[in-house]
């Protein structure tokens, strides 16, 4: 740099210009990058599920079997236990998110990904799942089976 | 969609070459590790090679989803969820990779972008640097040979890169191409069943073979270890092991006459671990 160190006025003038140029470049860079970053961050998805869905028709399930139903954007699992009671659970494994299934031969809910098992009450029994599955309420109205989120206590 | 003439062959060549590429990247890595070719001054060559291996596995992972079959769908779900286990940056990273909270069509377009644009760009640069370093620093010889050469310089034998080495290399490439074509034609890779976003994960679901050893390791860690989630521990442990492996050259002694024995042991252990866990993962139900 060929700035005269002894001339304070010269160096201030120069540094003011440097600030403007540098700051301007930074601001324009930020204005380029910001939309790109925002573009890469996906917008939040609204869960269209509401609080209640019709999971199945009465009689669609044989005793001791289960079926996946859609609960908004997520899969749910409706089980008709051997004793004739309905159970509805979230079908998303609490381990790493695979979709679980009902195993008639075990009478349990099973995740194929890493061999996790849950009871029909959602309790994690064995394997890697760290937490129980969410449990939903089941109501039979007419010939339809309604599943709804549990009311927060 | 499935009616394109010779589409099956192109797809099969793609799958076979992808799998073989990863296989030979591993073979190359272990041969370099066993012969200690990463020694000074080639540390950076080793590091770029390791980065290449990671990118190649990234290719595998992102390419895995693209057929959009059941296996791909759940593998991607689990894989991105594992990325989400990394403390602090995990969750945003997972959402970024998936293009949302869940694995959906948006994930497919993102992974396609990674697979055909982002990763090829990175790999191009890395290969260029890697090859440049190989040219610049020359091929390594095993420590024993190096010691002999230093003692008796007349024992030294080299060949020219061009044309001698390049021509030999071309022979090998030609044979490899023939083998690839034969494999692709005789054992075509199939496409699997289309992913159902609201279907259960099928029994016997497993990741591709090159992720099996990590998959099996994660499976063996209990869900809670002391105060930590097993997954988090597994992810951090694998990350740390990977990092130490990348830094391997810096633990090696500088005298070729006195190579570190424990590194040989470590490399053997790593090889046995990777093969053993893969076989175990393959056989386990
Ligand atoms: S995702 Fe269900 S056991 Fe791992």
XYZ file of C-alpha atoms and ligand atoms in Angstrom:
442
model
C 0.000 0.000 0.000
C 1.328 3.370 -0.886
C -0.607 5.339 1.653
C 1.378 7.997 3.365
C 1.339 6.871 6.981
C 2.130 10.382 8.125
C -0.930 11.861 6.566
C -3.830 11.073 8.861
C -6.382 12.727 6.613
C -5.293 10.553 3.674
C -5.535 7.317 5.577
C -8.963 8.145 7.039
C -10.344 9.051 3.665
C -8.991 5.831 2.274
C -10.349 3.722 5.099
C -13.798 5.311 4.791
C -13.863 4.360 1.147
C -12.625 0.907 2.012
C -15.439 0.483 4.516
C -17.994 1.536 1.945
C -16.659 -0.754 -0.742
C -16.185 -3.678 1.633
C -19.521 -3.172 3.327
C -21.259 -2.815 0.001
C -19.741 -6.037 -1.267
C -20.718 -7.850 1.918
C -24.294 -6.604 1.724
C -24.639 -7.629 -1.891
C -23.114 -11.021 -1.135
C -25.600 -11.473 1.688
C -28.423 -10.489 -0.646
C -27.304 -13.215 -3.057
C -26.870 -15.875 -0.435
C -29.979 -15.229 1.634
C -32.510 -16.271 -1.002
C -30.382 -19.308 -1.858
C -30.297 -20.396 1.781
C -34.013 -19.794 2.167
C -34.603 -21.720 -1.027
C -32.751 -24.714 0.360
C -34.648 -24.758 3.648
C -37.931 -26.477 2.920
C -41.172 -24.731 3.930
C -43.048 -26.317 6.836
C -45.773 -28.726 5.799
C -49.149 -28.369 7.411
C -50.528 -31.590 8.752
C -53.917 -31.859 7.073
C -54.903 -34.754 9.234
C -57.044 -32.971 11.760
C -57.720 -34.753 14.979
C -59.889 -37.579 13.791
C -59.935 -39.948 10.838
C -61.918 -42.951 9.747
C -59.383 -45.741 9.935
C -61.464 -48.609 8.603
C -64.916 -50.099 8.329
C -66.141 -52.461 10.996
C -65.570 -55.990 9.772
C -62.709 -55.042 7.451
C -60.229 -56.534 9.865
C -60.130 -60.125 10.990
C -59.429 -60.674 14.686
C -55.704 -60.892 15.440
C -54.654 -58.679 12.523
C -53.605 -55.142 11.855
C -53.769 -52.592 9.063
C -52.027 -49.349 8.208
C -54.250 -46.272 7.848
C -53.426 -42.684 7.020
C -53.506 -40.240 9.861
C -52.825 -36.968 8.078
C -49.307 -37.191 6.697
C -48.361 -40.080 8.928
C -49.126 -43.767 8.972
C -51.137 -45.246 11.828
C -51.684 -48.880 12.733
C -55.132 -50.193 13.577
C -55.174 -53.553 15.331
C -58.083 -55.841 16.018
C -56.762 -57.943 18.852
C -57.605 -61.597 19.283
C -59.984 -60.643 22.101
C -61.980 -58.400 19.745
C -60.753 -55.037 21.017
C -59.479 -52.315 18.709
C -56.158 -50.558 19.283
C -54.749 -47.667 17.288
C -51.109 -46.620 17.403
C -48.759 -44.408 15.518
C -47.037 -46.680 12.982
C -43.807 -44.697 12.973
C -41.129 -46.599 14.868
C -39.624 -44.484 17.634
C -36.196 -45.832 16.766
C -35.376 -44.584 13.280
C -38.752 -44.016 11.768
C -39.589 -47.156 9.795
C -43.234 -48.159 9.485
C -44.133 -50.938 11.904
C -46.551 -53.838 11.361
C -48.717 -56.150 13.423
C -47.414 -59.700 13.636
C -50.229 -62.165 14.170
C -47.760 -64.937 15.026
C -46.287 -62.925 17.901
C -49.396 -60.952 18.870
C -47.087 -57.940 18.914
C -46.170 -54.938 16.865
C -42.915 -55.470 15.016
C -40.486 -53.236 13.176
C -38.598 -54.982 10.393
C -35.797 -52.448 10.195
C -33.920 -53.366 13.369
C -36.126 -55.977 14.908
C -37.870 -53.776 17.463
C -41.067 -54.999 19.123
C -43.914 -53.258 20.890
C -46.980 -54.513 22.709
C -50.405 -53.747 21.246
C -50.616 -51.038 23.883
C -47.608 -49.369 22.202
C -45.126 -50.213 24.938
C -41.604 -50.831 23.585
C -40.754 -54.401 24.570
C -37.471 -55.307 22.941
C -34.899 -54.180 20.435
C -33.623 -50.675 19.905
C -36.817 -48.546 20.148
C -36.232 -46.039 22.938
C -39.860 -44.978 23.527
C -43.382 -46.386 23.246
C -45.478 -45.707 20.158
C -48.084 -42.947 20.439
C -51.476 -44.361 21.314
C -54.688 -43.062 19.724
C -58.293 -43.315 20.888
C -60.602 -45.622 18.970
C -64.383 -45.186 18.741
C -66.770 -47.289 16.761
C -69.655 -45.211 15.396
C -72.123 -46.974 13.128
C -70.064 -49.225 10.919
C -67.025 -46.985 10.911
C -63.988 -47.003 13.143
C -62.823 -43.533 14.132
C -59.346 -42.879 15.427
C -58.542 -39.664 17.226
C -55.593 -38.158 19.003
C -55.649 -38.537 22.746
C -56.832 -35.370 24.461
C -54.011 -33.788 26.403
C -54.704 -34.458 30.053
C -41.065 -46.775 -18.446
C -39.692 -50.301 -18.483
C -39.949 -50.575 -22.254
C -36.854 -48.610 -23.243
C -34.652 -50.723 -25.522
C -31.681 -52.028 -23.553
C -32.756 -49.887 -20.619
C -32.174 -52.884 -18.362
C -28.588 -53.138 -19.602
C -27.804 -49.480 -18.991
C -29.341 -49.665 -15.536
C -27.517 -52.864 -14.769
C -24.177 -51.447 -15.872
C -24.860 -48.427 -13.685
C -25.635 -50.569 -10.637
C -22.762 -52.953 -11.158
C -20.207 -50.251 -11.756
C -21.466 -48.330 -8.723
C -21.100 -51.371 -6.486
C -17.735 -52.321 -7.943
C -16.496 -48.762 -7.559
C -17.262 -48.805 -3.856
C -15.800 -52.280 -3.492
C -12.542 -51.319 -5.163
C -12.350 -48.033 -3.296
C -12.333 -50.141 -0.112
C -9.807 -52.594 -1.536
C -7.552 -49.723 -2.552
C -7.877 -48.114 0.862
C -6.882 -51.286 2.680
C -4.005 -52.020 0.326
C -2.682 -48.501 0.875
C -3.088 -48.968 4.605
C -1.312 -52.331 4.653
C 1.622 -51.123 2.531
C 1.796 -47.886 4.513
C 1.691 -45.907 1.285
C 0.148 -43.018 3.219
C 3.543 -42.255 4.861
C 5.084 -38.866 4.738
C 5.020 -36.985 2.336
C 1.779 -38.535 1.076
C -0.504 -37.649 4.001
C -2.597 -35.355 1.870
C -3.011 -38.005 -0.814
C -4.442 -40.324 1.841
C -6.742 -37.625 3.170
C -8.092 -36.743 -0.277
C -8.528 -40.461 -0.874
C -10.549 -40.831 2.307
C -12.682 -37.826 1.362
C -13.224 -39.498 -1.996
C -14.353 -42.654 -0.251
C -16.883 -40.694 1.797
C -18.176 -38.930 -1.301
C -18.404 -42.246 -3.121
C -20.491 -43.614 -0.275
C -22.580 -40.458 -0.534
C -23.121 -41.352 -4.170
C -24.221 -44.793 -3.077
C -26.580 -43.412 -0.484
C -28.143 -40.767 -2.728
C -28.353 -43.098 -5.714
C -29.984 -45.680 -3.547
C -33.231 -43.704 -3.231
C -33.589 -42.905 -6.898
C -35.276 -46.156 -7.995
C -37.975 -45.256 -5.424
C -38.546 -48.800 -4.295
C -39.533 -50.011 -0.849
C -35.993 -50.781 0.193
C -34.756 -47.408 -0.967
C -37.560 -45.610 0.804
C -36.900 -47.128 4.206
C -33.130 -47.057 3.828
C -33.338 -43.341 3.145
C -35.715 -42.843 6.020
C -33.377 -44.604 8.426
C -30.222 -43.074 6.943
C -31.450 -39.510 7.181
C -32.829 -40.211 10.643
C -29.345 -41.351 11.682
C -27.962 -38.080 10.347
C -30.585 -36.433 12.541
C -29.059 -38.053 15.639
C -25.936 -35.914 15.455
C -26.140 -33.468 18.352
C -27.227 -29.887 17.589
C -26.773 -29.783 13.794
C -28.486 -33.134 13.230
C -32.112 -32.042 13.012
C -31.631 -29.142 10.584
C -29.348 -31.371 8.527
C -32.021 -34.058 8.336
C -34.696 -31.580 7.244
C -32.298 -30.170 4.670
C -31.502 -33.611 3.268
C -35.128 -34.659 3.153
C -36.498 -31.390 1.864
C -39.061 -31.536 4.655
C -39.787 -33.396 7.846
C -40.513 -36.651 6.065
C -39.100 -38.630 3.171
C -41.362 -37.618 0.266
C -41.204 -36.717 -3.402
C -39.243 -33.623 -2.353
C -36.511 -35.893 -1.002
C -36.344 -37.655 -4.339
C -35.674 -34.438 -6.259
C -33.106 -33.338 -3.702
C -31.239 -36.618 -3.807
C -31.327 -36.542 -7.583
C -29.716 -33.111 -7.422
C -27.012 -34.349 -5.047
C -26.410 -37.427 -7.140
C -26.086 -35.799 -10.555
C -24.764 -32.326 -9.768
C -23.422 -31.621 -6.294
C -21.480 -34.833 -5.693
C -20.029 -35.063 -9.226
C -18.720 -31.519 -8.804
C -17.042 -32.379 -5.511
C -15.709 -35.678 -6.786
C -14.260 -34.022 -9.886
C -12.216 -31.607 -7.813
C -11.116 -34.298 -5.350
C -10.033 -36.725 -8.073
C -8.062 -33.969 -9.753
C -6.251 -33.148 -6.502
C -5.731 -36.818 -5.668
C -4.220 -37.618 -9.081
C -2.159 -34.455 -9.067
C -0.678 -35.472 -5.716
C 0.013 -38.982 -6.973
C 1.855 -37.525 -9.960
C 3.671 -34.962 -7.900
C 4.784 -37.210 -5.058
C 5.167 -40.368 -7.069
C 4.074 -43.861 -6.161
C 4.974 -45.151 -2.768
C 6.997 -48.316 -2.329
C 6.625 -50.585 0.691
C 8.829 -49.509 3.643
C 11.031 -52.615 3.315
C 11.814 -51.915 -0.334
C 12.474 -48.283 0.446
C 15.033 -49.281 3.063
C 16.760 -51.594 0.570
C 16.840 -48.876 -2.049
C 18.410 -46.437 0.318
C 21.083 -49.005 1.165
C 21.717 -49.940 -2.436
C 20.548 -47.292 -4.937
C 21.373 -49.581 -7.882
C 18.554 -51.882 -6.812
C 16.068 -49.164 -7.656
C 13.572 -50.031 -10.373
C 11.019 -47.640 -11.831
C 8.993 -47.446 -14.972
C 7.841 -44.335 -16.779
C 4.267 -43.241 -16.140
C 3.871 -42.595 -19.828
C 3.777 -44.731 -21.869
C 4.786 -47.815 -19.852
C 2.458 -47.538 -16.877
C -0.377 -45.943 -18.807
C -0.388 -48.771 -21.345
C -0.429 -51.470 -18.692
C -3.212 -49.600 -17.001
C -5.198 -49.523 -20.229
C -4.968 -53.294 -20.499
C -6.372 -53.593 -17.014
C -9.183 -51.162 -17.819
C -10.084 -53.090 -20.924
C -10.316 -56.359 -19.013
C -12.313 -54.669 -16.248
C -14.731 -53.263 -18.807
C -15.258 -56.726 -20.237
C -15.894 -58.135 -16.768
C -18.360 -55.335 -16.042
C -20.265 -55.881 -19.272
C -20.450 -59.600 -18.597
C -21.675 -59.144 -15.026
C -24.275 -56.588 -16.085
C -25.608 -58.794 -18.857
C -25.565 -62.100 -16.990
C -26.742 -60.860 -13.595
C -28.960 -57.863 -14.288
C -29.903 -55.786 -11.276
C -33.610 -55.612 -10.671
C -35.672 -52.615 -9.751
C -37.553 -53.896 -6.708
C -41.150 -53.024 -5.853
C -42.362 -49.465 -5.978
C -42.248 -47.628 -2.654
C -45.505 -47.320 -0.757
C -45.332 -44.375 1.616
C -48.042 -45.944 3.716
C -46.805 -49.512 3.794
C -44.984 -51.341 6.556
C -41.282 -52.004 6.249
C -40.988 -55.511 4.771
C -39.296 -58.289 6.721
C -35.611 -58.829 5.967
C -34.991 -55.225 4.987
C -31.288 -54.351 4.926
C -29.116 -51.582 3.585
C -26.674 -52.059 0.711
C -23.722 -54.268 1.596
C -21.293 -51.386 2.045
C -23.367 -49.944 4.867
C -23.968 -53.312 6.502
C -21.065 -53.162 8.935
C -22.224 -49.825 10.309
C -25.840 -50.984 10.300
C -24.928 -54.064 12.279
C -22.842 -52.044 14.732
C -25.749 -49.697 15.384
C -28.049 -52.659 15.819
C -25.842 -54.138 18.534
C -25.702 -51.005 20.659
C -28.450 -51.096 23.280
C -31.068 -48.337 23.236
C -29.593 -46.702 26.315
C -25.957 -46.717 27.369
C -25.490 -45.044 30.717
C -27.109 -41.627 30.190
C -26.790 -41.550 26.416
C -29.137 -42.711 23.671
C -27.580 -45.733 21.978
C -28.005 -44.157 18.547
C -26.236 -40.965 19.480
C -23.408 -42.978 20.973
C -23.152 -45.125 17.849
C -23.129 -42.145 15.532
C -20.527 -40.305 17.584
C -18.429 -43.460 17.934
C -18.479 -44.171 14.182
C -17.651 -40.528 13.476
C -14.695 -40.581 15.852
C -13.374 -43.867 14.468
C -13.659 -42.451 10.945
C -11.802 -39.306 11.935
C -8.945 -41.229 13.543
C -8.728 -43.401 10.448
C -8.412 -40.303 8.257
C -5.580 -39.081 10.491
C -3.759 -42.428 10.319
C -0.668 -41.096 8.463
C 0.092 -38.735 11.324
C 0.511 -41.621 13.748
C 3.016 -43.388 11.515
C 6.733 -43.156 12.204
C 8.860 -41.168 9.789
C 11.563 -43.823 9.458
C 10.649 -46.504 6.947
C 13.084 -48.792 8.781
C 10.975 -48.629 11.924
C 7.302 -48.736 10.949
C 4.776 -48.678 13.773
C 3.689 -52.247 14.431
C 0.494 -51.299 16.230
C -0.786 -49.596 13.088
C -0.498 -52.907 11.228
C -2.498 -54.466 14.014
C -5.099 -51.718 13.810
C -5.463 -52.110 10.043
C -5.906 -55.859 10.397
C -8.442 -55.291 13.137
C -10.333 -52.776 10.963
C -10.416 -55.198 8.034
C -11.573 -58.095 10.172
C -14.169 -55.893 11.844
C -15.593 -54.584 8.581
C -15.743 -58.024 6.961
C -16.952 -59.770 10.108
C -19.711 -57.268 10.820
C -20.808 -57.300 7.169
C -21.093 -61.081 7.153
C -22.860 -61.016 10.493
C -25.238 -58.334 9.233
C -25.880 -60.349 6.104
C -26.706 -63.524 8.011
C -28.613 -61.967 10.924
C -32.347 -61.832 10.485
S -36.539 -48.202 12.886
Fe -37.768 -49.581 13.982
S -36.362 -50.790 15.041
Fe -35.093 -49.342 14.023
